[in-house]
Coordinates of C-alpha atoms in Angstrom, one line a residue:
X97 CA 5.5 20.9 15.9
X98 CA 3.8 17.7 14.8
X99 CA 0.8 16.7 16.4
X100 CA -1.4 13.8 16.6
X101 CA -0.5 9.9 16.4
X102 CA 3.0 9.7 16.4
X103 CA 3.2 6.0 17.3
X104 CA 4.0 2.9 14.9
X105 CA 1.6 -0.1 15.3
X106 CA 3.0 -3.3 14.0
X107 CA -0.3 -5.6 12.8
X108 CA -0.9 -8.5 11.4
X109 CA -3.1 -8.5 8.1
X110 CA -3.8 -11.2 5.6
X111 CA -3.0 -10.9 2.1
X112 CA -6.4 -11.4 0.9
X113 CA -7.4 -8.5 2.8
X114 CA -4.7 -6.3 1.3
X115 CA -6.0 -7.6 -2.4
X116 CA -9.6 -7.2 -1.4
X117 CA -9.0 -3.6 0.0
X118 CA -7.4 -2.7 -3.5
X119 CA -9.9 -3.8 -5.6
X120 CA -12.3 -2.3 -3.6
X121 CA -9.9 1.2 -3.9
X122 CA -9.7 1.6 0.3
X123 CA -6.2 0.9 -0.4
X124 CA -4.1 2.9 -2.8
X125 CA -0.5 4.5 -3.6
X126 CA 0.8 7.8 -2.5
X127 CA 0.5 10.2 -5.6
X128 CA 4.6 10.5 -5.1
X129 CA 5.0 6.9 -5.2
X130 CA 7.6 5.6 -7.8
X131 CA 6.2 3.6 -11.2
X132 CA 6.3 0.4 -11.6
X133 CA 9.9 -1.2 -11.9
X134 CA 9.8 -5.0 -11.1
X135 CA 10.4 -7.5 -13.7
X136 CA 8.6 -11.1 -14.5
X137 CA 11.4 -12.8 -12.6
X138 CA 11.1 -10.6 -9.2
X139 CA 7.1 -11.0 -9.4
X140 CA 7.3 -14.7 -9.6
X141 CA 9.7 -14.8 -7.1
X142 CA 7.1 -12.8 -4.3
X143 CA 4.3 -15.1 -5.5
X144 CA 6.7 -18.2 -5.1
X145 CA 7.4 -16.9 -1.0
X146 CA 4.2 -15.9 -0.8
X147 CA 2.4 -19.1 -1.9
X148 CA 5.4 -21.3 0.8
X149 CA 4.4 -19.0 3.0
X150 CA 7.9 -18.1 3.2
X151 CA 8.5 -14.3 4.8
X152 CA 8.7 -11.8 2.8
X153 CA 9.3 -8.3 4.9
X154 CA 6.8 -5.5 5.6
X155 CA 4.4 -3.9 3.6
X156 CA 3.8 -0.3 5.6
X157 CA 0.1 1.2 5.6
X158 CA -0.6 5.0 6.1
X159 CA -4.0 5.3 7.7
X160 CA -5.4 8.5 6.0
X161 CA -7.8 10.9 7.7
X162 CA -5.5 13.3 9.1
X163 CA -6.8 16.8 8.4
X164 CA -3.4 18.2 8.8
X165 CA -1.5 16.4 6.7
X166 CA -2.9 14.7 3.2
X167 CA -1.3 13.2 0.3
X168 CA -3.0 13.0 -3.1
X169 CA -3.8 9.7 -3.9
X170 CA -3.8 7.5 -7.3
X171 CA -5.7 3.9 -7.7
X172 CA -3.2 1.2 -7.8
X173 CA -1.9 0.1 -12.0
X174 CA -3.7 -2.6 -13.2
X175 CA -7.4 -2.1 -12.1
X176 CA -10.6 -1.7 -14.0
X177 CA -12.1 1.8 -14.7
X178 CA -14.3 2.5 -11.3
X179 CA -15.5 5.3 -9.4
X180 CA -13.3 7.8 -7.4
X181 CA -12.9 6.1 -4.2
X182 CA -11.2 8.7 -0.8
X183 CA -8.4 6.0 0.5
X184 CA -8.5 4.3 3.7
X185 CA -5.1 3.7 3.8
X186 CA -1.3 4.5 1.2
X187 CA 0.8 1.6 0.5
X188 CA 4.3 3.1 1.2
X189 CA 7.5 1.2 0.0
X190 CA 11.1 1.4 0.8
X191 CA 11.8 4.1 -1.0
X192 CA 9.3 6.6 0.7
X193 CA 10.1 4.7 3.9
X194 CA 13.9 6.0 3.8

């Protein structure tokens, strides 16, 4: 039986804070998480929406902390060398989601 929060909050976050809490390593990926696979032309297109503030779906958030369950983590491609930083939260994409 699974215990603890079992509820789904829906929140509203800016995407500077997202950025901010990657750099700063609070945020990372799942160590399961898939490579990277977009090309130049999908990128473009998300920073296109995102700069029209058009939508552009959801972007789902595991909080981390629970003792029961815990997934390794990895620091999100592209950053600088830094120190080993414990998560605040996993960036989960569709293909975990399914």
């Amino acid at each position: 039986m699974v215990t603890g929060i079992t509820t789904f909050q829906s929140t509203k976050i800016f995407l500077n804070d997202i950025l901010k809490g990657i750099n700063e390593r609070k945020i990372q990926l799942p160590d399961f998480q898939r490579g990277w696979v977009w090309d130049d032309y999908r990128i473009q297109s998300l920073l296109s929406s995102v700069s029209l503030s058009f939508p552009i779906g959801t972007v789902m958030l595991l909080q981390t902390g629970n003792t029961e369950y815990r997934f390794k983590p990895r620091p999100i491609e592209g950053l600088p060398s830094g120190p080993v930083v414990a998560p605040e939260q996993l960036i989960l994409d569709g293909q975990q989601r399914q």
